[in-house]
Coordinates of N, CA and C in Angstrom, one line a residue:
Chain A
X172 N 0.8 -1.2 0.0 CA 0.0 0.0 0.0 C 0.9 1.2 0.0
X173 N 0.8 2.3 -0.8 CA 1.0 3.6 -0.7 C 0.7 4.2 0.6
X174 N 2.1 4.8 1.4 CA 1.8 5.7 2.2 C 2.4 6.9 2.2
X175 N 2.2 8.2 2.5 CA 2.7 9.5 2.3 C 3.0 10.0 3.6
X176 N 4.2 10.5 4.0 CA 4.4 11.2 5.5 C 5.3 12.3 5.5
X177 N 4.5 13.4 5.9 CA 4.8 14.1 6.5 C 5.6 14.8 7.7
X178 N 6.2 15.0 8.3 CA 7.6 14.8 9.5 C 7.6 16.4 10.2
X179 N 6.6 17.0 9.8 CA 6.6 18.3 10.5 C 5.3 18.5 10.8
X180 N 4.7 18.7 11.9 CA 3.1 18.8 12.1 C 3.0 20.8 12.1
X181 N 4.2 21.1 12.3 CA 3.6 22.6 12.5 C 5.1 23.3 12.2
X182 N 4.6 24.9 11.3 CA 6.0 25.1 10.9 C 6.1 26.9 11.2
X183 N 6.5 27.8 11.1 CA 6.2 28.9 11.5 C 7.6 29.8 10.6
X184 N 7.1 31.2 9.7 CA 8.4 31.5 9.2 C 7.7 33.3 9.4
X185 N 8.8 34.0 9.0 CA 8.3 34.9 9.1 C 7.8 35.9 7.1
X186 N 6.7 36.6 7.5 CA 6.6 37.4 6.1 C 7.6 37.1 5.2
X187 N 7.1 36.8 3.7 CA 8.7 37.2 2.9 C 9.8 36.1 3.2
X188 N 9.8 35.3 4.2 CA 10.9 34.6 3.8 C 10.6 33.4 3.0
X189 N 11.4 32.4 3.0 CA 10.9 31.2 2.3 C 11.0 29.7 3.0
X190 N 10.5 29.2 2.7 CA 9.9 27.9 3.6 C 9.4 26.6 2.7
X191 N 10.2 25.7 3.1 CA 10.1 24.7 2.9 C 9.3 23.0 3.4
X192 N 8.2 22.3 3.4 CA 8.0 21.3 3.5 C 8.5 20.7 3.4
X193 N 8.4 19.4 3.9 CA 9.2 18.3 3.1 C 7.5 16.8 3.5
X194 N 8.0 16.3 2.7 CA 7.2 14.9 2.1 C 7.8 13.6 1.5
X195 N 7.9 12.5 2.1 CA 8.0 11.6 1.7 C 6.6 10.4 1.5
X196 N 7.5 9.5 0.5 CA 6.3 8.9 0.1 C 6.6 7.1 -0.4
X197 N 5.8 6.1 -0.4 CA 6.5 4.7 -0.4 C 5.8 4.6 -1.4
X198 N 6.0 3.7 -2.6 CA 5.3 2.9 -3.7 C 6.0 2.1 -4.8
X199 N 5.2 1.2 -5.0 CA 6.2 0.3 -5.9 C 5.9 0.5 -7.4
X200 N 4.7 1.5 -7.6 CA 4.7 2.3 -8.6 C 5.9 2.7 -9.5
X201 N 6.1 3.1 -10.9 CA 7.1 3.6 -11.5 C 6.2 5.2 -11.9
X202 N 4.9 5.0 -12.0 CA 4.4 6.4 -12.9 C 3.1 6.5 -11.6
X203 N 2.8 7.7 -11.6 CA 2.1 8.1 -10.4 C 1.9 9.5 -10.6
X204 N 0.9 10.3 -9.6 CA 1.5 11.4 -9.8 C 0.9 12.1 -8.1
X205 N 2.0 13.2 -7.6 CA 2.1 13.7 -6.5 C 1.5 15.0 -6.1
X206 N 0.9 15.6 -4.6 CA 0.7 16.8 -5.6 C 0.7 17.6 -3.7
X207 N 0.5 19.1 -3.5 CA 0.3 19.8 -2.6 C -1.2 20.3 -2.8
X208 N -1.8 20.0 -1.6 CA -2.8 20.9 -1.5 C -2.5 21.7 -0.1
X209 N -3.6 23.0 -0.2 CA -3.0 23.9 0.8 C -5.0 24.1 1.3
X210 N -5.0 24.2 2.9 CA -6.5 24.2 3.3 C -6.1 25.4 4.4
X211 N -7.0 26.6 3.8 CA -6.7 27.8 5.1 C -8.2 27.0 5.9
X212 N -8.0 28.4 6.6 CA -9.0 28.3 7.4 C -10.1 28.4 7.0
X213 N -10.8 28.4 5.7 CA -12.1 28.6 5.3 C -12.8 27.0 4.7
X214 N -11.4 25.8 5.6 CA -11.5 24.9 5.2 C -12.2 24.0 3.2
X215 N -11.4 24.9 2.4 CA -11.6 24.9 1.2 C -9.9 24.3 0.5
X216 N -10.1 22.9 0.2 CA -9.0 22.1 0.0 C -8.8 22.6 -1.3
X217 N -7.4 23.6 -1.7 CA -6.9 23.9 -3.0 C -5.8 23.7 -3.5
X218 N -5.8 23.6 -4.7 CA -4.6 22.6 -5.4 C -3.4 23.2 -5.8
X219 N -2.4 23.2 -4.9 CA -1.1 24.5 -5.3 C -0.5 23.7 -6.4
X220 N 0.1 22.8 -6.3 CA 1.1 22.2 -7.5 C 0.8 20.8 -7.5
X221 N 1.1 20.2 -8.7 CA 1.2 18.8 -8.9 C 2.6 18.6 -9.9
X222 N 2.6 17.2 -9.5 CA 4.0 16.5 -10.1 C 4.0 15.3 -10.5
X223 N 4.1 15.1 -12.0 CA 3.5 14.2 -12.3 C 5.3 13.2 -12.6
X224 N 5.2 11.9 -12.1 CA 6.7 11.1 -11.6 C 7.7 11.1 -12.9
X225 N 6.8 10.6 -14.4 CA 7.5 10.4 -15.0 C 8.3 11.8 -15.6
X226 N 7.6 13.0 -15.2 CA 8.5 14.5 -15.6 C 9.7 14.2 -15.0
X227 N 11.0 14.6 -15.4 CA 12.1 15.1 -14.7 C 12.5 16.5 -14.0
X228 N 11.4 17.2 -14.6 CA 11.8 18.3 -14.2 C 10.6 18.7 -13.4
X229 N 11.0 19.6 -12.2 CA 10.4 19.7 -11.1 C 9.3 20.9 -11.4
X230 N 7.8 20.8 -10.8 CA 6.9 21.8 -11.1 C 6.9 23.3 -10.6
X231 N 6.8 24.5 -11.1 CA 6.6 25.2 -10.3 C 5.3 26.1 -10.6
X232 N 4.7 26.9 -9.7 CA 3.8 27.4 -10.0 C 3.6 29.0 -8.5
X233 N 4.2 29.7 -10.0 CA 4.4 31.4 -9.1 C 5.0 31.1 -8.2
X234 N 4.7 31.6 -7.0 CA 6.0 31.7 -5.5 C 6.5 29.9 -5.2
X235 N 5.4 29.1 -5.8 CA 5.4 27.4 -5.3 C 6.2 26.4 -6.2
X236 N 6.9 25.9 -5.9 CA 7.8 25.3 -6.7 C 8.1 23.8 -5.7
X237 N 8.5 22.9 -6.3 CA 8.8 21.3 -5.6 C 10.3 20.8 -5.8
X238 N 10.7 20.2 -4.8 CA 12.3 19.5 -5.1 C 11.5 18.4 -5.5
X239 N 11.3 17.3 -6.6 CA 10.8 16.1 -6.5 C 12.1 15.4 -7.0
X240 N 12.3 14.4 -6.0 CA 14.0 13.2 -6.2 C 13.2 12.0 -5.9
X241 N 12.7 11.2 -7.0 CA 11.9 10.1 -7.5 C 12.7 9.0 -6.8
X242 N 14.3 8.9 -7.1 CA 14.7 7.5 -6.3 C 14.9 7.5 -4.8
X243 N 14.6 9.3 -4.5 CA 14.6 9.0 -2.7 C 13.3 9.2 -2.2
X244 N 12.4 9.5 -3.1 CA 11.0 9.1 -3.0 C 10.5 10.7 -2.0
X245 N 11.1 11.0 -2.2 CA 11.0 12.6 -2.1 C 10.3 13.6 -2.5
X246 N 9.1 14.3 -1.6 CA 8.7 15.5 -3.0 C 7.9 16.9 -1.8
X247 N 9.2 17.5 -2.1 CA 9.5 18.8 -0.6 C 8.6 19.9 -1.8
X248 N 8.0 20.7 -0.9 CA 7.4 21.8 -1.5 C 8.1 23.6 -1.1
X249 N 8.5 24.4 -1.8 CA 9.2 25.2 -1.5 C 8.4 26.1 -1.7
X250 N 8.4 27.4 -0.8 CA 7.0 28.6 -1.1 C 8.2 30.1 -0.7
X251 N 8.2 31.0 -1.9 CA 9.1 31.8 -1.8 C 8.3 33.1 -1.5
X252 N 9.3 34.2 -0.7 CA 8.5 35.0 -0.4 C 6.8 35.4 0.4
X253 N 6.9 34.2 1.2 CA 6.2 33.8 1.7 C 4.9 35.3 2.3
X254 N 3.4 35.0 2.0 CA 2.4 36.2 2.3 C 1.8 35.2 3.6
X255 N 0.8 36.2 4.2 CA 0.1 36.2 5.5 C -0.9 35.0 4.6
X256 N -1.5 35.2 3.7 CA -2.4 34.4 3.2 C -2.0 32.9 2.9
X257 N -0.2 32.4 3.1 CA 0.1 31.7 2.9 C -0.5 30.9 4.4
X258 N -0.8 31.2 5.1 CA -0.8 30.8 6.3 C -2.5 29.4 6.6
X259 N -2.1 28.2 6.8 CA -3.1 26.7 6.3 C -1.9 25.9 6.5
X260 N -3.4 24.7 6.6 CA -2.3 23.5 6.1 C -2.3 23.0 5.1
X261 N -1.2 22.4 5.3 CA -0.6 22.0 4.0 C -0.5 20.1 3.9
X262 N -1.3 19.6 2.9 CA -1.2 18.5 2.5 C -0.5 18.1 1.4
X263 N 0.6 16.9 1.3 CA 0.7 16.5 0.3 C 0.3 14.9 -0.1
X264 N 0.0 14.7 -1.3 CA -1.3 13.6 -1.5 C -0.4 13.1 -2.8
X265 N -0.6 12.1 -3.1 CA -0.3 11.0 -3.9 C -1.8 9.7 -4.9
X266 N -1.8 9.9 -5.9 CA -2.2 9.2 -6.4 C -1.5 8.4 -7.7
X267 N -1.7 6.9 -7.8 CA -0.9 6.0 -8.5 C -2.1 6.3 -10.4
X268 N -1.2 5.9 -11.6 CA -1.7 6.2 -12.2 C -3.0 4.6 -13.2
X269 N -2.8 3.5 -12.2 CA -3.5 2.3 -12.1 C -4.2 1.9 -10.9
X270 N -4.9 1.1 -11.6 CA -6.2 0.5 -10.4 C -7.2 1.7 -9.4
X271 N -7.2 1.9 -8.1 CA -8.1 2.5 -7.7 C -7.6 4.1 -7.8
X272 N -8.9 4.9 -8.3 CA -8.1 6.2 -8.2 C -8.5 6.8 -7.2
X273 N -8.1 6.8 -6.4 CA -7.7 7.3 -5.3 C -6.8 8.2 -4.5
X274 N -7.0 9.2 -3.9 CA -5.7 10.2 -3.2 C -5.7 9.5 -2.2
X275 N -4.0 9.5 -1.8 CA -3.2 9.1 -0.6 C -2.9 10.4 0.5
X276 N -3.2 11.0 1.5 CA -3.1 11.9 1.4 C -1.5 11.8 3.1
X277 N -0.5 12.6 3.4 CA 0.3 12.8 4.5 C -0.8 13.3 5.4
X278 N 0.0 13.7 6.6 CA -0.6 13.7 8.1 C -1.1 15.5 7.9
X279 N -0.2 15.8 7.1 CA -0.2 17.9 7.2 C 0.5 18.3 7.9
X280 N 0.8 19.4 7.5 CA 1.6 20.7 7.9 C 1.1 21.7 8.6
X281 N 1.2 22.5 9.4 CA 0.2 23.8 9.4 C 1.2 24.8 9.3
X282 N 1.1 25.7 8.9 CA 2.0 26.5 8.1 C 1.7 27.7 9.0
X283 N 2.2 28.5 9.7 CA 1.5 29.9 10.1 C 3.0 30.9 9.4
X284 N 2.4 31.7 8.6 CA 3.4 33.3 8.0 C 3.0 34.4 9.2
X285 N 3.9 34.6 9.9 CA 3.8 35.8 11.1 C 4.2 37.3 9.8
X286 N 3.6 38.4 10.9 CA 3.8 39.6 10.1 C 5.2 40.2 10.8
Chain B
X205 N -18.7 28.3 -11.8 CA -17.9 27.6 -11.2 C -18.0 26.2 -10.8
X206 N -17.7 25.5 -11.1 CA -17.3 24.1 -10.8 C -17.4 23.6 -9.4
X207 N -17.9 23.1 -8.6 CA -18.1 22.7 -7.3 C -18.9 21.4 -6.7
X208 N -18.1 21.1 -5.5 CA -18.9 20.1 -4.3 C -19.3 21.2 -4.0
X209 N -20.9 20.5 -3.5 CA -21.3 20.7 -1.8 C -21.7 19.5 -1.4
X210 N -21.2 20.4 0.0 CA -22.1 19.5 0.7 C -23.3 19.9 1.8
X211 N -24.1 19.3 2.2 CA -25.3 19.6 2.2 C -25.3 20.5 3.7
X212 N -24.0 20.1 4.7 CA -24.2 21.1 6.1 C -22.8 21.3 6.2
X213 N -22.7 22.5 6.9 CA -21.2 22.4 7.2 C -20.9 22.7 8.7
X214 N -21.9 22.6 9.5 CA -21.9 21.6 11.0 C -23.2 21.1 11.4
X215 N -22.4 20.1 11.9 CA -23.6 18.9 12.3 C -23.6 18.5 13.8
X216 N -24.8 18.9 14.6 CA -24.3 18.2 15.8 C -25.6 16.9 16.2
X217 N -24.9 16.0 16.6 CA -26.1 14.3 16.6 C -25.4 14.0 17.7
X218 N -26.6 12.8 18.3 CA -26.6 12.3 19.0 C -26.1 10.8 19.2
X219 N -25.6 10.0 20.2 CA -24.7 8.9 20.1 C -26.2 8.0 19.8
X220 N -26.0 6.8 18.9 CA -26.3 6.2 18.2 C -27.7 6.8 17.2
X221 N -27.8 7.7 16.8 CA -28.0 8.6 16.1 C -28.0 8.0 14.1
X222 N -29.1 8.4 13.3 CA -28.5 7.2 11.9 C -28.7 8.9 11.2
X223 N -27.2 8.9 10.8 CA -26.6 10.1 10.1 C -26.5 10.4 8.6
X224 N -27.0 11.0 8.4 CA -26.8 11.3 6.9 C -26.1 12.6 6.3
X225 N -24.2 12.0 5.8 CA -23.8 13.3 4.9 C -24.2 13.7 3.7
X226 N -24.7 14.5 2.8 CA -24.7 14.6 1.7 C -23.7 15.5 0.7
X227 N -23.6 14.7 -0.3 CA -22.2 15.6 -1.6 C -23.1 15.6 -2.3
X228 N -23.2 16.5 -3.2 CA -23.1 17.0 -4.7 C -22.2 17.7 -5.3
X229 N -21.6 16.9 -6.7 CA -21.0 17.8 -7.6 C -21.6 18.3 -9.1
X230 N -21.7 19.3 -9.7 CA -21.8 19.4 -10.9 C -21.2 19.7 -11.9
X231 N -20.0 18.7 -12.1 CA -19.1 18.5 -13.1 C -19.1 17.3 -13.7
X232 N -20.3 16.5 -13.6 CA -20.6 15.6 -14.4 C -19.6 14.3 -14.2
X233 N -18.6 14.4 -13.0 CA -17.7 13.4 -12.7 C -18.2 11.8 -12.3
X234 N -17.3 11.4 -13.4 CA -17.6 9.8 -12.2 C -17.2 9.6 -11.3
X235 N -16.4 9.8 -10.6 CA -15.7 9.2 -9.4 C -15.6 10.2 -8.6
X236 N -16.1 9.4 -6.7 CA -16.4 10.7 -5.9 C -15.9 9.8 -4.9
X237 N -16.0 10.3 -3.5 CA -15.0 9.8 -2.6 C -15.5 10.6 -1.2
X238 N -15.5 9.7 0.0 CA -15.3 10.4 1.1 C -13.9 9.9 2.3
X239 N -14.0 11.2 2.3 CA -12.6 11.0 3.9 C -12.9 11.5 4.8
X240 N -12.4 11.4 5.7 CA -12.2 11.9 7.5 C -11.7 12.5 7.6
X241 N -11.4 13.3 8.2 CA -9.6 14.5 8.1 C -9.8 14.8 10.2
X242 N -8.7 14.1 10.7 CA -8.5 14.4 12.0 C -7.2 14.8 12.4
X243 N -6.9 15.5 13.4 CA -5.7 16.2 13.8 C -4.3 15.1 13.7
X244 N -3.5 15.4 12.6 CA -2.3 14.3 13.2 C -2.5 13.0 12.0
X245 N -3.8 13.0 11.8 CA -3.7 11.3 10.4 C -4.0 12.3 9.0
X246 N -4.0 13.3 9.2 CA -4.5 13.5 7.7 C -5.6 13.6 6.9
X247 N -5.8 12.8 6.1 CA -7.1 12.9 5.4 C -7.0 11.3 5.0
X248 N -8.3 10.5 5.4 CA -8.6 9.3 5.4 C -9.2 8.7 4.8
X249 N -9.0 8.0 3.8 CA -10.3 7.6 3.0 C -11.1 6.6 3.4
X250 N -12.8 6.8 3.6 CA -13.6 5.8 4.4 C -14.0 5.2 3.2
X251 N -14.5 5.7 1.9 CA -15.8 5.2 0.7 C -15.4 6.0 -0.9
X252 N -15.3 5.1 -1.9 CA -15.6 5.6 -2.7 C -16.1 5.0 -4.1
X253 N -16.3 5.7 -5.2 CA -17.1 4.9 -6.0 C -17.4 5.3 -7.1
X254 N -17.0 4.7 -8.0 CA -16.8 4.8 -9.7 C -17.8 5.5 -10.8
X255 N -18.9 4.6 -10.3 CA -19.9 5.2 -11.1 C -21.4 5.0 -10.1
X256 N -22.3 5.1 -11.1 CA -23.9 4.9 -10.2 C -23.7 3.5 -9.6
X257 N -24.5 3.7 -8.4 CA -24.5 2.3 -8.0 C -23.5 1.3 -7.4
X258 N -22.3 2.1 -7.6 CA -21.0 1.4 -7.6 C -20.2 1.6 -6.2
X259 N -19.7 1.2 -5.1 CA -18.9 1.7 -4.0 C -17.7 0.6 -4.2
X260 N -16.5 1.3 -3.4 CA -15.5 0.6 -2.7 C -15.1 1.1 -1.7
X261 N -15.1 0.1 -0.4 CA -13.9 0.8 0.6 C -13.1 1.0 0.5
X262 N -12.5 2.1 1.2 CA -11.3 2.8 1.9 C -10.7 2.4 2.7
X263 N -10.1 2.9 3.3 CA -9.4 2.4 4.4 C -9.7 2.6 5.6
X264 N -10.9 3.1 6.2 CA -11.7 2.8 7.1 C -13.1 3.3 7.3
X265 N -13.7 1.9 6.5 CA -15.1 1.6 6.5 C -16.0 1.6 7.2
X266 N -15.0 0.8 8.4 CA -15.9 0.6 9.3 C -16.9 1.6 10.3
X267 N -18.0 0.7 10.5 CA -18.8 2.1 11.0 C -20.1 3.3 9.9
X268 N -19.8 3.0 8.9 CA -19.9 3.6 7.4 C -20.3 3.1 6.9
X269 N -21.8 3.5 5.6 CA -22.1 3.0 4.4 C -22.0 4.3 3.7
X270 N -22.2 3.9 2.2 CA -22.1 5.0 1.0 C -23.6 4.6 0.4
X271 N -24.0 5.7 -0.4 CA -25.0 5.6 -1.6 C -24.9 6.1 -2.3
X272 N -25.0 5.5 -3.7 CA -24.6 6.6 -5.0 C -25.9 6.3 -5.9
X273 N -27.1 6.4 -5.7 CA -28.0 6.7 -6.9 C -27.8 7.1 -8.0
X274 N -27.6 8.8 -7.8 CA -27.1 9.4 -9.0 C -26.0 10.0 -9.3
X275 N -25.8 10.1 -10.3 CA -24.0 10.1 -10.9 C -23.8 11.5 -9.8
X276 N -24.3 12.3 -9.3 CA -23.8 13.7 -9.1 C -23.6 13.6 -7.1
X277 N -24.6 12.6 -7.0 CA -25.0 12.5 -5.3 C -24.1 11.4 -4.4
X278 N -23.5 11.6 -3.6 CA -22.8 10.9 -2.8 C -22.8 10.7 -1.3
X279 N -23.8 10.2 -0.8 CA -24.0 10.0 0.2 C -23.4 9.3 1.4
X280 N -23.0 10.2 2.5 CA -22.2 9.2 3.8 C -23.1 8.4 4.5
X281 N -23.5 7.8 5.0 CA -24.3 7.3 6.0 C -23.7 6.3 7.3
X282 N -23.9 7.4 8.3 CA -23.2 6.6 9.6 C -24.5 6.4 10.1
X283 N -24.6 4.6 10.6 CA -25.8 3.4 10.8 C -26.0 3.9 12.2
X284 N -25.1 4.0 13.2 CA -25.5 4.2 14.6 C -24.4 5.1 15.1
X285 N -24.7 6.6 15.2 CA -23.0 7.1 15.3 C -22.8 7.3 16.5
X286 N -21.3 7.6 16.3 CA -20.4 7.1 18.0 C -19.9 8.8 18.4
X287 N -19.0 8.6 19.8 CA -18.8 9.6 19.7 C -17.2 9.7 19.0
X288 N -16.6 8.5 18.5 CA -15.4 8.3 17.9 C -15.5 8.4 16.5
X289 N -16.7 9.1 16.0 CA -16.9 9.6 14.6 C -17.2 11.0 15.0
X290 N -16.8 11.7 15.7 CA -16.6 13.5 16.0 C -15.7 13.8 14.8
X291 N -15.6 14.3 13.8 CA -14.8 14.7 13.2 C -14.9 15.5 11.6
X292 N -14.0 15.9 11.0 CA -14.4 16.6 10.1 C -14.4 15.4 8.5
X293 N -15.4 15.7 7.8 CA -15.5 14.8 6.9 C -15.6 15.9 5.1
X294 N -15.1 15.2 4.6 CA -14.6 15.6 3.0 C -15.1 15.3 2.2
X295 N -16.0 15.8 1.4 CA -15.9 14.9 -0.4 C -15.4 15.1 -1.1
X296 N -15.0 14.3 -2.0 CA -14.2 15.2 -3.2 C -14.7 14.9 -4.1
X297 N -14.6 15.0 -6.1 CA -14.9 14.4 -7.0 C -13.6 14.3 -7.8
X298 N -14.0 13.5 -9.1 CA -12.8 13.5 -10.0 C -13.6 12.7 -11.6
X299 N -12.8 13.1 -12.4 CA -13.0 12.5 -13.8 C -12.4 11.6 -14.0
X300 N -12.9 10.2 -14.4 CA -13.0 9.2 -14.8 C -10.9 9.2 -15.5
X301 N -10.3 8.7 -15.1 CA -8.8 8.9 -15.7 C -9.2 8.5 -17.8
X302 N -9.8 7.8 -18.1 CA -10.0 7.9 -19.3 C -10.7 9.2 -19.8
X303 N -11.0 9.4 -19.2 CA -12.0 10.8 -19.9 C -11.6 12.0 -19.5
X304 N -10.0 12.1 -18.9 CA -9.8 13.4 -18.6 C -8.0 13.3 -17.4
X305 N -7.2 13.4 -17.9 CA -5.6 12.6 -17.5 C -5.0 13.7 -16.8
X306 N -5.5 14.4 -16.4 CA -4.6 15.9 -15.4 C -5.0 15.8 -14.1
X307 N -6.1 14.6 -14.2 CA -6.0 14.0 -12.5 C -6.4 15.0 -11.8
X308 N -8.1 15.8 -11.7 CA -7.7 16.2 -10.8 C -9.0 16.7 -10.1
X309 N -8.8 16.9 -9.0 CA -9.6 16.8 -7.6 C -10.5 17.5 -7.4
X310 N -11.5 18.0 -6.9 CA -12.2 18.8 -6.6 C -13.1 18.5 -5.0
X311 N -12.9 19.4 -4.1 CA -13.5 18.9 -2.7 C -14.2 20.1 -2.3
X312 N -15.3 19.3 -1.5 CA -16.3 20.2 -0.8 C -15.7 21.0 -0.1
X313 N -16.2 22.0 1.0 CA -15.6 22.7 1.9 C -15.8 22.0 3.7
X314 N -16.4 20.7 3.3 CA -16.6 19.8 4.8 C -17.3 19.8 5.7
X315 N -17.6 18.8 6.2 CA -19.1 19.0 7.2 C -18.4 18.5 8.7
X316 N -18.3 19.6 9.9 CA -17.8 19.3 10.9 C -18.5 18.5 11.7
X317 N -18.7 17.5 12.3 CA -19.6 16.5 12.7 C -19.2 16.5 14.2
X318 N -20.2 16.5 14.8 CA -19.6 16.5 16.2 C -20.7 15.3 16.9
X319 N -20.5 14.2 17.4 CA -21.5 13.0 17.7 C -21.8 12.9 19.5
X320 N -22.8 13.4 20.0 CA -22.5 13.8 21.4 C -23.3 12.8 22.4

């Protein structure tokens, strides 16, 4: 079975700087694909980036960008310049690209951006 | 806009209580899903299910039925609830991986359940 973990329950940075998650993940999968969701407090689950395995090159999307390192099963989420609104948790979720489709989801992050 | 609902977004019941969550999406998706989301596990998958009529378990069932009449409707149903189902519950939807390959999710905004 696919599992996803997470290793930081709570992370705290200040305005503006930059911050990093990290996410690991098990599967005996070759093709799959990974992804961040971010849930503020208006509890509305939204989709920052995905990363699909067989790409080599890592996703980015505006301030959000991912280290993904496939053989160490790795896929860290990096947020630059970090805003107050960045402030939720943060999930990252895994789904394989056979049999049940299904999201795998880590434990979360909670992210707070101080001013 | 593209959206789940779901039908409450707090619930407060009684212990052995027969509970009913309701999802709707209208994106015409086939595959819909419910999870748990509690402090520290994440987000859990209890049910989900392909098409009309169709369910599979998750990874924790127990405790839980689904109902899918219609392609848009996805119903939770806890039989006798406890107070160890307090928690916050999810739906999501998604398109059929044949009919749409960017994979990708769409979720209610959650119905906090509290079982007292």
């Amino acid at each position: 079975a696919q599992t996803v973990t997470q290793s930081q329950p709570e992370m705290s940075v200040q305005e503006a700087e930059t911050v990093t998650l990290s996410c690991t993940y098990d599967t005996s999968e070759s093709n799959y694909y990974l992804f961040w969701y971010k849930q503020p407090p208006s509890r509305q689950m939204i989709l920052v980036i995905r990363q699909e395995a067989y790409k080599q090159q890592n996703a980015t999307e505006n301030r959000f960008s991912v280290n993904f390192q496939k053989a160490a099963k790795s896929f860290s989420l990096k947020i630059s310049d970090s805003q107050l609104g960045d402030t939720a948790m943060y999930f990252c979720a895994f789904t394989d690209t056979q049999g049940a489709q299904k999201l795998v989801f880590g434990q979360g992050t909670r992210l707070t951006i101080n001013p | 806009d593209v959206k789940v609902t779901q039908s409450s977004r707090y619930l407060v019941k009684r212990t052995g209580e027969k509970v009913f969550l309701e999802c709707v999406q209208d994106m015409d998706h086939e595959n819909m899903f419910w999870y748990r989301q509690d402090p520290g596990l994440g987000l859990r998958l209890i049910y989900f299910s392909y098409d009309v009529k169709m369910k599979e378990k998750g990874d924790i069932p127990e405790g839980y039925s689904v109902s899918r009449e219609k392609k848009e409707r996805f119903s939770l149903i806890l039989e006798s609830a406890s107070t160890n189902q307090t928690s916050m519950y999810l739906c999501a939807s998604s398109p059929h991986r044949g009919r749409q390959a960017n994979y990708g999710y769409t979720f209610g905004s959650g119905t906090r359940l509290t079982v007292v």
